[in-house]
Coordinates of C-alpha atoms in Angstrom, one line a residue:
M13 CA 0.0 0.0 0.0
L14 CA 1.1 3.6 -0.8
N15 CA -0.3 6.3 1.4
L16 CA 0.1 9.8 0.0
R17 CA -2.7 11.4 2.0
N18 CA -0.6 13.4 4.4
I19 CA 2.7 14.0 2.6
S20 CA 4.3 17.4 3.1
R21 CA 6.2 17.6 -0.1
A22 CA 6.0 16.2 -3.7
V23 CA 9.1 16.6 -5.8
V24 CA 9.5 16.6 -9.6
V25 CA 13.1 16.1 -10.8
G26 CA 13.4 17.8 -14.1
G27 CA 11.4 20.5 -15.9
G28 CA 10.5 20.5 -19.6
T29 CA 7.1 19.5 -20.9
S30 CA 6.9 16.3 -18.7
G31 CA 8.1 17.9 -15.5
W32 CA 5.9 21.0 -15.7
F33 CA 2.8 19.1 -16.8
A34 CA 3.4 16.8 -13.8
A35 CA 3.8 19.8 -11.5
L36 CA 0.5 21.2 -12.6
A37 CA -1.2 17.8 -12.0
L38 CA 0.3 17.5 -8.5
R39 CA -0.8 21.0 -7.6
R40 CA -4.4 20.1 -8.4
M41 CA -4.2 16.6 -6.8
F42 CA -2.9 17.7 -3.3
A43 CA -4.0 20.2 -0.7
P44 CA -2.3 23.6 -0.5
S45 CA -0.5 22.3 2.6
T46 CA 1.5 19.9 0.4
E47 CA 4.4 21.6 -1.2
V48 CA 4.9 20.8 -4.9
R49 CA 8.5 21.5 -5.9
V50 CA 10.2 21.2 -9.3
I51 CA 14.0 20.8 -9.2
E52 CA 15.5 21.7 -12.5
S53 CA 19.2 21.5 -13.3
P54 CA 20.4 24.8 -14.9
A55 CA 23.0 22.8 -16.9
I56 CA 20.4 20.8 -18.8
G57 CA 18.5 22.8 -21.4
I58 CA 15.6 22.0 -23.8
A59 CA 16.4 21.8 -27.5
G60 CA 13.6 24.2 -28.4
L61 CA 12.6 22.3 -31.5
G62 CA 9.3 21.9 -33.1
E63 CA 7.2 19.2 -31.5
G64 CA 3.7 17.9 -32.2
G65 CA 0.9 16.7 -30.1
L66 CA -2.0 14.2 -30.4
L67 CA -5.6 15.0 -29.4
N68 CA -4.9 14.3 -25.8
L69 CA -2.7 17.4 -25.7
L70 CA -5.9 19.5 -25.8
D71 CA -7.4 17.4 -23.1
A72 CA -4.4 18.0 -20.9
L73 CA -4.5 21.7 -21.5
R74 CA -8.2 21.9 -20.6
R75 CA -7.8 19.7 -17.6
N76 CA -5.1 22.1 -16.3
G77 CA -7.3 25.1 -16.9
I78 CA -5.0 26.6 -19.6
D79 CA -6.5 29.0 -22.0
L80 CA -5.9 27.8 -25.6
T81 CA -5.6 31.3 -27.0
E82 CA -2.9 32.2 -24.4
F83 CA -1.2 28.8 -25.1
V84 CA -1.0 29.5 -28.8
Q85 CA 0.5 33.0 -28.2
E86 CA 3.0 31.9 -25.6
T87 CA 4.4 28.8 -27.4
G88 CA 4.4 29.8 -31.1
A89 CA 1.9 27.0 -31.7
A90 CA 0.3 26.2 -35.0
F91 CA -2.5 23.9 -35.9
K92 CA -1.7 20.2 -36.4
L93 CA -4.5 18.3 -38.3
G94 CA -2.5 15.1 -38.9
V95 CA 0.5 13.8 -40.7
S96 CA 1.6 13.8 -44.4
Y97 CA 3.6 10.7 -45.3
E98 CA 5.9 11.5 -48.3
G99 CA 7.9 8.8 -50.1
W100 CA 7.1 5.9 -47.8
R101 CA 5.9 3.6 -50.6
T102 CA 7.9 4.4 -53.8
G103 CA 10.1 7.3 -52.9
A104 CA 8.6 9.3 -55.8
E105 CA 7.8 13.0 -55.5
D106 CA 4.0 12.2 -55.9
D107 CA 4.0 9.5 -53.3
H108 CA 1.9 11.1 -50.5
Y109 CA -0.7 9.7 -48.1
Y110 CA -2.2 11.3 -45.0
H111 CA -3.1 10.3 -41.5
L112 CA -5.6 12.9 -40.4
F113 CA -7.2 13.6 -37.1
G114 CA -10.7 12.7 -38.0
R115 CA -13.6 14.2 -36.0
P116 CA -16.7 12.3 -34.9
G117 CA -19.9 13.7 -36.2
L118 CA -19.9 13.0 -39.9
Q119 CA -23.0 11.0 -39.9
E120 CA -22.2 8.8 -42.9
T121 CA -18.6 7.8 -42.1
D122 CA -19.4 7.4 -38.3
W123 CA -21.8 4.6 -39.3
M124 CA -20.7 1.3 -37.8
E125 CA -22.1 -2.1 -38.4
A126 CA -20.8 -5.6 -37.6
G127 CA -17.9 -4.0 -35.8
F128 CA -16.5 -1.8 -38.6
H129 CA -17.1 1.3 -40.7
P130 CA -18.7 0.1 -43.9
L131 CA -18.3 3.4 -45.9
I132 CA -14.6 3.6 -45.1
S133 CA -14.2 0.0 -46.0
G134 CA -16.0 0.8 -49.2
M135 CA -13.4 3.5 -49.9
V136 CA -10.6 1.0 -49.3
H137 CA -12.1 -1.5 -51.6
E138 CA -12.5 1.0 -54.4
G139 CA -9.0 2.5 -54.0
I140 CA -10.2 5.9 -52.9
E141 CA -7.7 7.7 -50.6
L142 CA -9.1 7.9 -47.1
H143 CA -8.3 11.5 -46.6
R144 CA -10.7 12.4 -49.4
Y145 CA -13.8 11.7 -47.2
V146 CA -12.7 14.6 -44.8
P147 CA -14.2 17.9 -46.0
G148 CA -11.5 19.9 -44.3
F149 CA -8.7 18.3 -46.3
A150 CA -9.1 21.2 -48.8
A151 CA -7.7 23.5 -46.3
I152 CA -4.6 21.3 -45.9
A153 CA -4.1 20.9 -49.6
G154 CA -4.5 24.6 -50.2
N155 CA -2.0 25.6 -47.5
A156 CA -4.7 27.6 -45.6
S157 CA -3.6 30.3 -43.1
Q158 CA -4.0 29.7 -39.4
R159 CA -6.9 32.2 -39.4
D160 CA -8.7 30.3 -42.2
A161 CA -8.0 27.0 -40.5
L162 CA -9.5 28.2 -37.3
A163 CA -12.6 29.4 -39.2
M164 CA -12.9 26.0 -40.8
L165 CA -12.5 24.1 -37.4
R166 CA -15.2 26.3 -35.9
L167 CA -17.6 24.7 -38.3
G168 CA -17.5 21.8 -36.0
A169 CA -18.2 18.3 -37.2
S170 CA -18.8 19.4 -40.8
S171 CA -15.1 20.0 -41.2
G172 CA -14.5 16.3 -40.4
L173 CA -11.3 17.3 -38.5
S174 CA -10.1 17.6 -35.0
A175 CA -7.0 19.7 -34.2
S176 CA -3.9 19.4 -32.0
F177 CA -0.9 21.7 -32.2
H178 CA 2.7 22.0 -33.3
F179 CA 4.7 24.0 -30.7
D180 CA 8.1 25.1 -29.7
S181 CA 9.1 22.7 -26.9
H182 CA 11.3 25.2 -25.1
R183 CA 8.6 27.9 -25.1
L184 CA 6.0 25.3 -24.0
G185 CA 8.2 24.3 -21.0
D186 CA 8.8 27.9 -20.1
Y187 CA 5.1 28.8 -20.4
L188 CA 4.0 25.8 -18.2
R189 CA 6.7 26.8 -15.7
R190 CA 5.2 30.3 -15.4
V191 CA 1.7 28.9 -15.0
A192 CA 2.7 26.4 -12.4
V193 CA 4.7 28.9 -10.3
S194 CA 1.7 31.3 -10.4
R195 CA -0.4 28.5 -8.9
G196 CA 2.1 27.9 -6.0
V197 CA 4.5 25.4 -7.4
V198 CA 8.1 26.0 -6.0
H199 CA 10.8 26.2 -8.7
Q200 CA 14.3 25.4 -7.6
Q201 CA 17.4 25.3 -9.9
A202 CA 19.8 22.7 -8.6
R203 CA 21.5 19.5 -9.6
V204 CA 20.2 16.3 -7.9
D205 CA 23.2 14.2 -6.9
E206 CA 21.4 11.3 -5.3
L207 CA 18.0 9.8 -4.5
L208 CA 17.9 8.5 -0.9
C209 CA 15.7 5.6 -0.2
D210 CA 14.8 3.6 3.0
E211 CA 15.2 -0.1 3.5
Q212 CA 11.8 -0.8 1.9
G213 CA 12.9 1.1 -1.2
M214 CA 10.7 4.1 -0.6
A215 CA 12.2 7.5 -1.7
R216 CA 12.7 9.7 1.4
A217 CA 14.9 12.6 0.2
V218 CA 17.1 13.9 -2.6
R219 CA 20.6 15.1 -2.1
L220 CA 21.4 18.3 -4.0
E221 CA 24.7 19.5 -5.2
G222 CA 26.3 21.9 -2.8
V223 CA 23.6 21.5 -0.2
E224 CA 24.5 19.7 3.0
E225 CA 21.0 18.8 4.3
P226 CA 19.0 16.4 2.1
L227 CA 15.6 17.6 0.9
A228 CA 12.8 15.4 2.4
L229 CA 9.9 14.2 0.2
G230 CA 6.9 12.0 0.2
L231 CA 6.5 11.5 -3.6
L232 CA 9.0 11.8 -6.5
I233 CA 8.2 12.2 -10.1
D234 CA 11.3 11.5 -12.1
A235 CA 11.2 13.7 -15.2
S236 CA 15.0 13.8 -15.5
G237 CA 15.1 12.8 -19.2
F238 CA 17.8 10.5 -20.3
A239 CA 19.6 11.0 -16.9
R240 CA 16.9 8.6 -15.5
L241 CA 17.9 9.2 -11.9
G242 CA 15.1 7.3 -10.2
I243 CA 13.6 4.2 -11.9
G244 CA 16.6 3.5 -14.1
G245 CA 19.3 4.7 -11.8
K246 CA 18.7 4.3 -8.1
L247 CA 16.0 1.6 -8.3
G248 CA 17.5 -0.3 -11.2
V249 CA 14.3 -1.4 -12.9
R250 CA 14.9 -3.5 -16.0
W251 CA 14.7 -2.0 -19.5
R252 CA 12.5 -3.5 -22.2
S253 CA 14.2 -2.9 -25.5
F254 CA 12.3 -2.6 -28.8
S255 CA 15.5 -2.6 -30.9
E256 CA 14.8 -6.1 -32.4
H257 CA 11.7 -4.6 -34.0
L258 CA 12.5 -0.9 -34.5
L259 CA 15.7 -0.1 -36.3
L260 CA 16.0 3.7 -35.7
D261 CA 18.3 4.8 -32.9
G262 CA 19.7 8.2 -33.8
V263 CA 18.3 11.7 -34.6
V264 CA 19.9 14.9 -35.9
P265 CA 17.6 17.9 -35.2
F266 CA 17.6 21.1 -37.2
R267 CA 15.6 24.3 -37.9
M268 CA 14.5 25.7 -41.2
P269 CA 12.3 28.5 -42.7
H270 CA 8.8 27.7 -43.9
P271 CA 8.9 26.3 -47.5
Q272 CA 5.3 27.6 -48.1
P273 CA 3.6 30.9 -47.5
N274 CA 1.7 29.6 -44.5
P275 CA 2.7 27.0 -41.9
S276 CA 1.6 23.5 -43.0
L277 CA -1.4 22.2 -41.2
V278 CA 0.1 18.7 -41.0
T279 CA 3.4 17.3 -39.8
R280 CA 5.5 16.3 -42.8
A281 CA 7.1 12.8 -42.4
I282 CA 9.5 12.4 -45.3
A283 CA 11.0 9.1 -46.0
M284 CA 14.8 9.2 -46.3
P285 CA 17.5 6.6 -47.4
S286 CA 18.3 5.6 -43.8
G287 CA 15.1 6.6 -41.9
W288 CA 12.8 9.5 -42.1
M289 CA 12.7 13.3 -41.6
W290 CA 10.1 15.3 -39.6
Q291 CA 9.2 18.9 -40.4
M292 CA 6.9 20.4 -37.8
P293 CA 5.7 23.9 -38.7
L294 CA 5.5 26.6 -36.0
V295 CA 4.2 30.1 -36.6
E296 CA 7.7 31.5 -37.0
R297 CA 9.7 28.6 -38.5
V298 CA 9.9 24.8 -38.9
G299 CA 11.5 22.5 -36.5
G300 CA 12.9 19.4 -38.1
G301 CA 14.9 16.3 -37.5
Y302 CA 16.3 13.3 -39.3
V303 CA 15.6 10.0 -37.4
F304 CA 18.0 7.4 -38.8
S305 CA 19.4 3.9 -38.2
S306 CA 23.1 3.9 -37.1
A307 CA 23.5 0.6 -38.9
H308 CA 22.9 2.3 -42.2
A309 CA 24.2 5.9 -41.7
D310 CA 26.4 7.8 -39.3
E311 CA 26.0 11.4 -38.1
A312 CA 28.0 12.8 -41.0
Q313 CA 26.0 10.8 -43.6
A314 CA 22.7 11.9 -41.9
I315 CA 23.8 15.6 -42.2
Y316 CA 24.7 15.1 -45.8
E317 CA 21.3 13.7 -46.5
I318 CA 19.6 16.6 -44.7
H319 CA 21.5 19.1 -46.8
R320 CA 20.8 17.2 -50.0
R321 CA 17.0 17.2 -49.2
V322 CA 16.5 20.6 -47.5
G323 CA 19.4 22.7 -48.7
P324 CA 22.9 23.7 -47.6
G325 CA 21.7 26.6 -45.5
V326 CA 20.2 24.4 -42.8
E327 CA 22.5 24.1 -39.7
P328 CA 22.0 20.7 -37.9
M329 CA 22.4 20.3 -34.2
R330 CA 24.3 17.6 -32.3
A331 CA 23.0 14.1 -32.9
L332 CA 21.2 12.2 -30.2
K333 CA 21.5 8.4 -29.8
F334 CA 18.8 6.4 -28.2
E335 CA 17.7 2.8 -27.7
P336 CA 14.0 2.3 -28.3
G337 CA 12.1 0.8 -25.4
H338 CA 10.8 1.5 -21.9
F339 CA 11.3 0.5 -18.3
E340 CA 9.2 -2.5 -17.3
Q341 CA 7.9 -0.7 -14.2
V342 CA 7.6 3.1 -14.2
W343 CA 5.8 3.4 -10.8
V344 CA 7.7 1.8 -7.9
G345 CA 6.7 2.7 -4.4
N346 CA 6.5 6.4 -4.2
V347 CA 8.6 7.1 -7.4
M348 CA 7.2 7.4 -10.9
A349 CA 9.2 8.0 -14.0
L350 CA 7.6 10.2 -16.7
G351 CA 8.6 11.2 -20.3
L352 CA 12.1 10.3 -21.4
A353 CA 12.9 9.0 -18.0
S354 CA 10.2 6.3 -18.7
G355 CA 11.0 5.3 -22.2
F356 CA 11.8 6.5 -25.7
V357 CA 10.9 5.3 -29.3
D358 CA 11.1 6.6 -32.8
P359 CA 9.3 10.0 -32.6
L360 CA 6.9 9.1 -35.4
E361 CA 3.3 10.0 -34.8
S362 CA 4.1 12.2 -31.7
S363 CA 3.7 9.0 -29.7
L364 CA 6.1 10.1 -26.9
L365 CA 4.1 13.1 -25.8
G366 CA 0.9 11.3 -26.3
Q367 CA 2.0 8.4 -24.1
M368 CA 3.4 10.7 -21.4
L369 CA 0.1 12.5 -21.1
E370 CA -1.9 9.3 -20.9
Q371 CA 0.4 7.9 -18.2
L372 CA 0.1 11.1 -16.2
R373 CA -3.7 11.2 -16.6
N374 CA -4.0 7.7 -15.2
F375 CA -1.6 8.4 -12.3
E376 CA -3.8 11.3 -11.3
R377 CA -7.0 9.2 -11.8
I378 CA -5.7 6.4 -9.6
V379 CA -4.4 8.6 -6.8
T380 CA -7.5 10.8 -6.8
A381 CA -9.9 7.9 -6.9
G382 CA -8.1 6.2 -4.0
G383 CA -8.1 9.4 -1.9
G384 CA -4.4 9.3 -1.8
V385 CA -4.2 5.7 -0.6
V386 CA -3.3 3.3 -3.4
P387 CA -3.1 -0.6 -3.1
G388 CA 0.0 -2.3 -4.4
R389 CA -2.1 -4.4 -6.8
V390 CA -3.4 -1.2 -8.4
I391 CA 0.1 0.0 -9.0
E392 CA 0.9 -3.4 -10.5
G393 CA -2.0 -2.9 -12.8
F394 CA -0.9 0.6 -13.7
N395 CA 2.6 -0.8 -14.7
E396 CA 1.0 -3.5 -16.7
A397 CA -1.3 -1.0 -18.5
N398 CA 1.7 1.3 -19.2
A399 CA 3.6 -1.6 -20.8
R400 CA 0.6 -2.6 -22.9
C401 CA 0.4 1.0 -24.1
W402 CA 4.0 1.0 -25.1
S403 CA 3.4 -2.3 -26.9
G404 CA 0.6 -0.7 -28.9
I405 CA 3.0 2.2 -29.8
R406 CA 5.7 -0.3 -30.9
D407 CA 3.3 -2.3 -33.1
F408 CA 1.7 0.8 -34.6
L409 CA 5.1 2.3 -35.5
R410 CA 6.3 -1.0 -36.9
M411 CA 3.4 -1.0 -39.3
H412 CA 4.5 2.3 -40.9
Y413 CA 7.6 0.5 -42.3
D414 CA 5.6 -2.4 -43.6
G415 CA 5.2 -1.0 -47.1
P416 CA 6.6 -1.9 -50.6
R417 CA 9.7 0.3 -50.6
R418 CA 12.9 -1.6 -51.1
D419 CA 15.3 0.8 -52.9
T420 CA 17.9 1.3 -50.1
A421 CA 19.5 -1.1 -47.6
F422 CA 17.5 0.5 -44.7
W423 CA 14.2 -0.2 -46.3
R424 CA 15.2 -3.7 -47.4
D425 CA 16.4 -4.5 -43.9
F426 CA 13.3 -3.2 -42.3
A427 CA 11.2 -5.3 -44.6
D428 CA 13.1 -8.4 -43.5
L429 CA 13.0 -7.5 -39.8
P430 CA 10.7 -9.9 -37.9
P431 CA 7.6 -8.0 -36.7
P432 CA 6.5 -8.1 -33.1
P433 CA 4.2 -11.1 -32.4
G434 CA 1.3 -8.8 -31.6
Y435 CA 1.6 -6.9 -34.8
A436 CA 2.3 -10.1 -36.9
E437 CA -1.1 -11.5 -35.8
L438 CA -2.9 -8.2 -36.4
R439 CA -1.4 -8.1 -39.9
Q440 CA -2.8 -11.6 -40.6
C441 CA -6.3 -10.3 -39.5
F442 CA -5.9 -7.2 -41.7
Q443 CA -5.3 -9.4 -44.7
R444 CA -8.9 -10.5 -44.3
R445 CA -10.6 -7.3 -43.0
T446 CA -10.0 -3.7 -41.9
P447 CA -8.8 -2.8 -38.3
R448 CA -11.5 -2.8 -35.7
P449 CA -11.8 -1.5 -32.1
I450 CA -11.7 -5.1 -30.8
D451 CA -8.3 -5.6 -32.3
L452 CA -6.7 -2.9 -30.1
Q453 CA -8.5 -3.4 -26.7
N454 CA -5.5 -5.4 -25.3
Y455 CA -3.3 -2.3 -25.7
A456 CA -5.6 -0.2 -23.3
I457 CA -6.5 -2.0 -20.1
H458 CA -7.2 -1.0 -16.5
G459 CA -8.9 2.3 -17.4
W460 CA -6.3 3.5 -20.0
Q461 CA -7.7 5.0 -23.1
G462 CA -4.8 4.3 -25.5
I463 CA -3.5 6.8 -27.9
F464 CA -4.1 5.1 -31.3
H465 CA -7.5 3.8 -32.3
A466 CA -8.8 1.7 -35.2
L467 CA -9.2 4.6 -37.6
N468 CA -5.6 5.7 -36.9
W469 CA -4.4 2.2 -37.8
L470 CA -6.6 2.2 -40.9
F471 CA -5.3 5.6 -42.2
V472 CA -1.9 4.0 -42.3
A473 CA -2.6 0.4 -43.1
A474 CA -4.7 1.0 -46.2
P475 CA -2.3 3.2 -48.2
L476 CA 0.6 0.8 -47.4
G477 CA -1.3 -2.2 -48.5
V478 CA -1.3 -3.9 -45.1
V479 CA -5.1 -3.9 -45.6
P480 CA -5.5 -5.0 -49.2
R481 CA -8.6 -4.0 -51.2
K482 CA -9.8 -7.5 -51.4
A483 CA -9.9 -7.7 -47.6
A484 CA -12.3 -4.7 -47.4
A485 CA -14.4 -6.3 -50.2
A486 CA -14.6 -9.6 -48.2
E487 CA -16.0 -7.9 -45.1
L488 CA -18.5 -5.9 -47.1
Q489 CA -19.9 -9.0 -48.6
G490 CA -21.1 -10.0 -45.1
L491 CA -23.4 -7.1 -44.8
P492 CA -27.1 -7.2 -45.5
S493 CA -28.0 -6.1 -49.1
A494 CA -29.5 -2.8 -47.9
S495 CA -26.2 -1.9 -46.2
R496 CA -24.2 -2.8 -49.3
A497 CA -26.5 -0.6 -51.4
R498 CA -25.8 2.3 -49.0
V499 CA -22.1 1.8 -49.4
A500 CA -22.4 1.7 -53.2
A501 CA -24.4 4.9 -53.2
Y502 CA -21.8 6.6 -51.1
I503 CA -19.0 5.5 -53.4
T504 CA -20.9 6.8 -56.4
R505 CA -21.2 10.2 -54.7
M506 CA -17.5 10.3 -53.8
R507 CA -16.6 9.6 -57.4
E508 CA -18.9 12.3 -58.7
L509 CA -17.2 14.7 -56.3
G510 CA -13.9 13.8 -57.9
A511 CA -12.6 12.2 -54.7
A512 CA -11.3 9.0 -56.3
G513 CA -7.6 8.4 -56.1
D514 CA -5.5 5.4 -57.0
F515 CA -3.1 4.4 -54.3
S516 CA -3.1 0.8 -55.4
S517 CA -0.1 1.3 -57.7
K518 CA 1.9 2.8 -54.9
G519 CA 0.9 0.8 -51.8
D520 CA -1.6 -2.0 -52.3
R521 CA 0.2 -5.2 -53.0
S522 CA -2.9 -7.4 -53.6
A523 CA -5.7 -5.3 -55.2

């Protein structure tokens, strides 16, 4: 049992997005008599690159009472309506597909029967690109301004789109710090030298550099980034590596000017010879990075490929090496690791931020629901659910590389890489039908919501050919004749509107 009911101090080690979101949550969770303190090392900075969120970013902002207009102004944020995948199937200039943040409320495409979306399956069967059913896609294709995008989103469900944001990670951390301090969070700049635990492994204090007396605490959130002082350091929890299933292990960040008059409304994910490049547009500039496999390129080669793709004027930053994976337990006793201190994977699909916010949401839910008293079995369930969420991220990311591209050693080696068992079985199912909610329920247990859902999987699986057109046809055949007629009428209207696109030549290997 963990009793947090009468603790006098909760400490967050590390700032940044994870640390300050945690501080805001703790300040809401505990009474004013409990001090919430963030200890941030002045020697460790934030890169200040462009970063993107998922839809749970907006939920986190609202839960913390943060005004969205102020958030946009303070962080240089720009709308993010999804991801544009460029060159992931053939490498050609016209090889694009989109994973958009669809919005519930489109009466036709929300229709579900027999566990799936018949109209969307009809589009897959007919080779119609899925982003074409979203009315708001015209704003993305037309490089609409932020003002016009806002006007379009205010139309509500008729736009077919939900929005998250691209933002400057340094400015976000700084903004969250100011909000947290204004609400009573104590900010201390110091280096944590050691976490002090009792014989039962409970954290009791931290020893700070140059300070003789240890700082006592009742709860520790480890947001120390790759330093991983708590779970990975002092407590020695075992690491679960994903490197046998995900090849990428290095990244070279950079900044660049906007290539278009307005910030793009989607993250650009550009396939590269040894990995992929992100371009996340902010209001003032674009934050980018090349995520690569060190087995196929070194830092110098990655920089050469950046310059070749973007231009010689881009100045890359220092490369970062990582091992994809996570700690098997992230909540041990009164210590919880969060953000990079918990795990790290290929930054594709903004999964790192999305998972961090879902983990923090569930931590708050459990502590609050228990009145500050948490049974050990509930903590075990939390760790199991966290690991399942990471497995879902791993499998979803692995699917992105399961396309037809084979023109470089990297893409050939990824094609030959054994898929995780969970994804391998899902892929077998997807050869016979489209992704369904039931397929993914094992990734979100014990009250977790998960961060990628059936339509997210379908937006990627269909263009890559992981769901072949004949699989969609097979499941449609099982519908009553009236439902099949409804699908046929919808497809006719889509074609009359000029929505038909042929992705079979680029991605569908079994049309």
